[in-house]
Structures are given as structure tokens and as C-alpha cells.
Short mmCIF file of C-alpha atoms in Angstrom, two decimals:
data_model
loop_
_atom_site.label_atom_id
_atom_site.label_comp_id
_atom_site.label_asym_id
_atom_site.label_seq_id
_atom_site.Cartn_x
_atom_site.Cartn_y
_atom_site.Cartn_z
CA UNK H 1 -1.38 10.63 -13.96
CA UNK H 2 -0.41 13.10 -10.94
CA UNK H 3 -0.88 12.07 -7.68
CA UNK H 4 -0.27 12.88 -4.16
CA UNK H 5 1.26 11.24 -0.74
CA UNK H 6 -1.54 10.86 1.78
CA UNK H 7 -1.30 9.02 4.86
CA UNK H 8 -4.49 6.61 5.95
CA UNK H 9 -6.12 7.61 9.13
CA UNK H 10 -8.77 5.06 8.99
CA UNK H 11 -12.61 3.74 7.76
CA UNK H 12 -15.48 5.39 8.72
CA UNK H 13 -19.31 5.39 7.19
CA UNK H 14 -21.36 8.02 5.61
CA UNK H 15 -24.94 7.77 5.04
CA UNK H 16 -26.12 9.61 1.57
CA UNK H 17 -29.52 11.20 0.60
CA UNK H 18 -31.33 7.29 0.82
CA UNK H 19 -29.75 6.74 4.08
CA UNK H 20 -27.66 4.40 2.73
CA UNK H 21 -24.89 3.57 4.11
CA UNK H 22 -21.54 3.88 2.09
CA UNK H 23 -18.19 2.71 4.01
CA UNK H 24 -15.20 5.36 3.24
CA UNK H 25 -12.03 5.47 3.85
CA UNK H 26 -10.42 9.02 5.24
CA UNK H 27 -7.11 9.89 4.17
CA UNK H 28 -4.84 13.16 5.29
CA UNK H 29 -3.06 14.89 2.91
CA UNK H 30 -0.68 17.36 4.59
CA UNK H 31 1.05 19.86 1.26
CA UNK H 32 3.10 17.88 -1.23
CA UNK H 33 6.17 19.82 -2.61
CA UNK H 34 7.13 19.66 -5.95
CA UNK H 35 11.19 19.05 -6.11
CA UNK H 36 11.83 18.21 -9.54
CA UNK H 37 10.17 18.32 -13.14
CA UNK H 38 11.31 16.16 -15.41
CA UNK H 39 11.14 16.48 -19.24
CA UNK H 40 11.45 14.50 -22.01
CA UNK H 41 14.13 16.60 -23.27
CA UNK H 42 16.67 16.42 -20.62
CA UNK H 43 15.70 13.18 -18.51
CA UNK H 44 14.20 11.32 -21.77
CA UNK H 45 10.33 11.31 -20.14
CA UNK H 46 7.90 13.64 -18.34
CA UNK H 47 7.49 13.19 -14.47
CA UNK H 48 7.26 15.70 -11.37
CA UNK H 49 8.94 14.87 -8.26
CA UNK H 50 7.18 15.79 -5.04
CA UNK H 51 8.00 15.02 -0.98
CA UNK H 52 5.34 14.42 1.91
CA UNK H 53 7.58 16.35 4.49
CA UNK H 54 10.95 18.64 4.80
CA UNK H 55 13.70 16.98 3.57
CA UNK H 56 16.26 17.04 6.24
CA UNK H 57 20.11 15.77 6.46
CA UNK H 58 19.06 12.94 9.62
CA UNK H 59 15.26 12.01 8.50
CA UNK H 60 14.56 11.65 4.72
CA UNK H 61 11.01 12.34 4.14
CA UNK H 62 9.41 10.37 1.08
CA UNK H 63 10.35 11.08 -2.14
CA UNK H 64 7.47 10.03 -5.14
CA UNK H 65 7.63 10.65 -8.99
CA UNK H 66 4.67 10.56 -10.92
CA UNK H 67 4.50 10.73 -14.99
CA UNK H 68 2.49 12.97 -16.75
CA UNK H 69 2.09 13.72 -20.83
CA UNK H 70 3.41 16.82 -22.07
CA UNK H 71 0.72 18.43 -22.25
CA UNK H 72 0.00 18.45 -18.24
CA UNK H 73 3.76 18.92 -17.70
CA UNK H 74 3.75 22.49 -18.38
CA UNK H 75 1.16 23.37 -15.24
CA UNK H 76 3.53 22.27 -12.88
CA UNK H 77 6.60 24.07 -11.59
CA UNK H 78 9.39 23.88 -8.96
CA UNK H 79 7.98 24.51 -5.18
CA UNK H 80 4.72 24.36 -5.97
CA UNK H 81 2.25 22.65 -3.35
CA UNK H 82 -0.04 19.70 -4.42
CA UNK H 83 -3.04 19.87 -1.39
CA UNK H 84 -6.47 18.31 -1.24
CA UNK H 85 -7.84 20.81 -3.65
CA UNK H 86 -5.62 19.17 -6.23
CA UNK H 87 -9.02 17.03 -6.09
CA UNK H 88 -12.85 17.02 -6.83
CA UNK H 89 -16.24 15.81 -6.13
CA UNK H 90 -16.40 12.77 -7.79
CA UNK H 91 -12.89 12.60 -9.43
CA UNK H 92 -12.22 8.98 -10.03
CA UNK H 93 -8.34 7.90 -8.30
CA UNK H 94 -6.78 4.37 -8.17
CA UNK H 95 -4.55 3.96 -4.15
CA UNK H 96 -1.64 2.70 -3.89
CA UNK H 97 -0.52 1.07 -0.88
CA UNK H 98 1.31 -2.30 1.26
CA UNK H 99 -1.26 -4.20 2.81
CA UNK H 100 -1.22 -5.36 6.13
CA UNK H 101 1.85 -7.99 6.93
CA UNK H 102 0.83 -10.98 8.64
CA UNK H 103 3.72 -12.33 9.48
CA UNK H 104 5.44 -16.14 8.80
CA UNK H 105 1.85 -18.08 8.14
CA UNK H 106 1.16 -22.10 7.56
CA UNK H 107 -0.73 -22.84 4.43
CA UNK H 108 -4.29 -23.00 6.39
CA UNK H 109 -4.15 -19.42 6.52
CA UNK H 110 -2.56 -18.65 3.74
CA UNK H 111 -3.68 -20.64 0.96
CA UNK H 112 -7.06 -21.36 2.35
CA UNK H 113 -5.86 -25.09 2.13
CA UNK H 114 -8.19 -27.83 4.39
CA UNK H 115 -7.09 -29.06 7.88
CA UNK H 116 -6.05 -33.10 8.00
CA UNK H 117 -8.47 -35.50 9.18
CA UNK H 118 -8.84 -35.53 13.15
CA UNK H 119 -9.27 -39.35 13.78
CA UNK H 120 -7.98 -42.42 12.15
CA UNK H 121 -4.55 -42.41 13.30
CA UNK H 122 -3.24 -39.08 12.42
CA UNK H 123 -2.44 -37.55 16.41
CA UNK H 124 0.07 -34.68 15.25
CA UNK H 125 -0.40 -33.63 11.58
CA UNK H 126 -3.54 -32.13 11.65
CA UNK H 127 -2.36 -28.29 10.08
CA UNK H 128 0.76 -30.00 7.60
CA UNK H 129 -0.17 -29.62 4.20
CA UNK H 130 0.69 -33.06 2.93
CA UNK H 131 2.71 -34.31 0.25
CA UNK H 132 4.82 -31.84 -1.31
CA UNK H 133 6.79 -33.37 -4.02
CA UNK H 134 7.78 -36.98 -5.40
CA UNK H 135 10.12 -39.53 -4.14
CA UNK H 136 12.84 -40.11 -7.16
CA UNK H 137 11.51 -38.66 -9.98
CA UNK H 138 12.18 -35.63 -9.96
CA UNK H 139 13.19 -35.77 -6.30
CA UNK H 140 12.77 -32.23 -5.68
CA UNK H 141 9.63 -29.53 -5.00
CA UNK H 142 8.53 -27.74 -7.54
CA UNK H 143 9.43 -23.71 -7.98
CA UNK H 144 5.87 -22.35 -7.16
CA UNK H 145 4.58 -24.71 -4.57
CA UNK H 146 2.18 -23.40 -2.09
CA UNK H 147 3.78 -23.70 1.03
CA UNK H 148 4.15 -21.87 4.31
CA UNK H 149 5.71 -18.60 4.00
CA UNK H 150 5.41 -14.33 4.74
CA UNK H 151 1.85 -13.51 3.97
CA UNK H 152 0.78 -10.06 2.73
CA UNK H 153 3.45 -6.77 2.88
CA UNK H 154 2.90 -6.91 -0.43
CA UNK H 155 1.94 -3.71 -3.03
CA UNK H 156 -1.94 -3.42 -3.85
CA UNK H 157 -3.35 -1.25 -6.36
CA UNK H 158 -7.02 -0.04 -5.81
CA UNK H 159 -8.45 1.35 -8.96
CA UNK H 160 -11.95 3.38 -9.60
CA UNK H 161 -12.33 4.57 -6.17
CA UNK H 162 -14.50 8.02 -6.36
CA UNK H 163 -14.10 10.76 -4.01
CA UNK H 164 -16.72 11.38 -1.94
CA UNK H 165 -15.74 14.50 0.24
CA UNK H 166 -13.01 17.14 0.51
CA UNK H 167 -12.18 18.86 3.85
CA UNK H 168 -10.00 21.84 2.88
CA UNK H 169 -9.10 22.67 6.20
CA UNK H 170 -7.89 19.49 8.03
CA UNK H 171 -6.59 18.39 4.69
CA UNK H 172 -8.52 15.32 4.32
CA UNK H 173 -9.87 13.32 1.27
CA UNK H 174 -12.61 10.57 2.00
CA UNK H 175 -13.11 7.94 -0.34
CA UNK H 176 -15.73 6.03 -1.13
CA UNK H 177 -14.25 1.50 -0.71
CA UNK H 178 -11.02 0.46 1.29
CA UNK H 179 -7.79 1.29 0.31
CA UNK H 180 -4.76 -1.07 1.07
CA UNK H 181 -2.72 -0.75 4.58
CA UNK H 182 -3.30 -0.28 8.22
CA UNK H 183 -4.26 3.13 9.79
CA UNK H 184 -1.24 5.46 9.73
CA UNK H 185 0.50 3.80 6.74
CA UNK H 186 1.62 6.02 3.63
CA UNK H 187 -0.91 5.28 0.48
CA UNK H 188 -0.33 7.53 -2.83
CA UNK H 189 -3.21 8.44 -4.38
CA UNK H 190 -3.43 9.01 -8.20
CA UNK H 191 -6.01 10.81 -10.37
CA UNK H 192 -7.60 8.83 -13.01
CA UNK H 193 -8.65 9.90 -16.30
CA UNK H 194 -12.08 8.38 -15.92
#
């Protein structure tokens, strides 16, 4: 389905007719251009290209293709503008987004594994994570092992988030859950058929 380029400006709470509270996540969505339509026809599928931001010869601003059927192909043309009104009350949309990197992490942190015993001899190997592979047979670690490594930076997929509210004028989107990434990071946000 169509979507748009937002950026993620941060979580806030709202409070509904109960007084409950629902956590939300605000997202701006400045005008997405659309550069390209592709057709089954020509390119051998349907898809519109749109940009975030001018597209200049130093800076190249992000570039996103989304598929649509051929039926919703034929609403869209070239340099038309995809805004926050693109969106409903209550439209259902899945985010897409990298998380938040961590960095090089030991397997405490990420693999959840336990800490080594504190006492009985062991005075330096309290964080190692043990054994990791046999001694002859088959003298080697096994592809897959959980080990130390990079931890998060990695492409996460939100699905039935529901918008909540729709702020024409600052061009914001808040919806209702967390969405992937750290405040200021680029998340695209995709309608759902739901």
C-alpha cells in the first residue's frame, strides 16, 4: 500500500474520554513529492516514487517506492504532494523504521544470557559466556552461535498501529504504540487495508 516519509519527533501521552491514558507516538510529515509512477506495462509492476525533500546535485534527499494495485495506480500522478491528509481518523498503518543501535554488546546484554558464578574460584570471568564449541570434534563454532556482537540498527516493522490525531497545519500524525527509532530518525509510514 502507499505510504509516506515522516520523520519521528518523539512519544508523548493523550488521555481519551475515560481519562485513560494512551502513549502515542508524534510523527512530522513535511509534503512528499511524487517523482515517478511506475506501471506494469513499462517497468513490469505498479509503484509510485516519492522524495521527503528537494533533490539537489550536493545533498540527495530520500528517495522511497511504494507498490500499489492497478486499480489505486491511476489516482496518482507526477508532482503530486502526499501530506498528512493523505490520512484519517482511525486509518490502520504498519511503521517502518531502524531501531536504536547499541553499539558492540557482550552476550549479557544481548542475549539476556546469566552472569558466571561470583565465588568459588572464578576472579575474572564473571560476564564470558562459557563454552562455545568442542575440542576435536568438530573443532570449530557453530554458524549461529550467540555470541558478542552489534546489537540493534536493525529494520523493524510495526504493524496495526491506528491513528489517533491529524494536525493539518504543523503536519503531524500521532499514533497510537511506539514506532521503531530514536527521535529525529526517518520512519515510513504505510496505510493498511484493515
Amino acid at each position: 500500500m502507499v505510504g509516506v516519509i515522516g520523520k519521528k519527533i518523539g512519544m508523548s501521552v493523550i488521555l481519551n474520554a475515560n481519562g485513560i491514558s494512551i502513549p502515542v507516538t508524534i510523527i512530522e510529515v513535511l509534503p512528499n513529492k511524487i517523482l515517478n509512477i511506475k506501471t506494469k506495462k513499462i517497468d513490469g509492476y505498479n509503484a509510485i516514487q516519492i522524495t521527503n525533500g528537494k533533490l539537489l546535485k550536493k545533498k540527495v534527499a530520500r528517495l522511497k517506492e511504494f507498490r500499489v494495485s492497478s486499480k489505486d495506480i491511476k489516482h496518482f500522478t507526477c508532482q503530486d504532494k502526499l501530506t498528512v491528509s493523505f490520512f484519517k481518523l482511525d486509518d490502520v498503518v504498519k511503521v517502518s523504521g531502524l531501531t536504536k543501535g547499541k553499539g558492540y554488546q557482550g552476550t549479557i546484554k544481548r542475549w539476556n544470557f546469566n552472569s558466571q558464578n561470583k565465588s568459588h574460584g572464578n576472579s575474572l570471568s564473571h560476564r564470558t559466556p562459557g563454552s562455545t564449541g568442542q575440542c576435536q570434534t568438530p573443532g570449530r563454532v557453530f554458524k549461529g552461535k550467540k555470541m558478542a556482537g552489534r546489537m540493534k540498527n536493525k529494520k523493524k516493522t510495526v504493524s496495526n498501529l491506528k491513528v489517533i490525531k491529524i494536525n493539518i497545519e504543523l503536519n503531524l500524525i500521532i499514533i497510537k504504540g511506539a514506532v521503531p527509532g530514536y527521535n529525529g530518525r526517518e520512519v515510513f509510514i504505510n496505510k493498511t487495508k484493515c
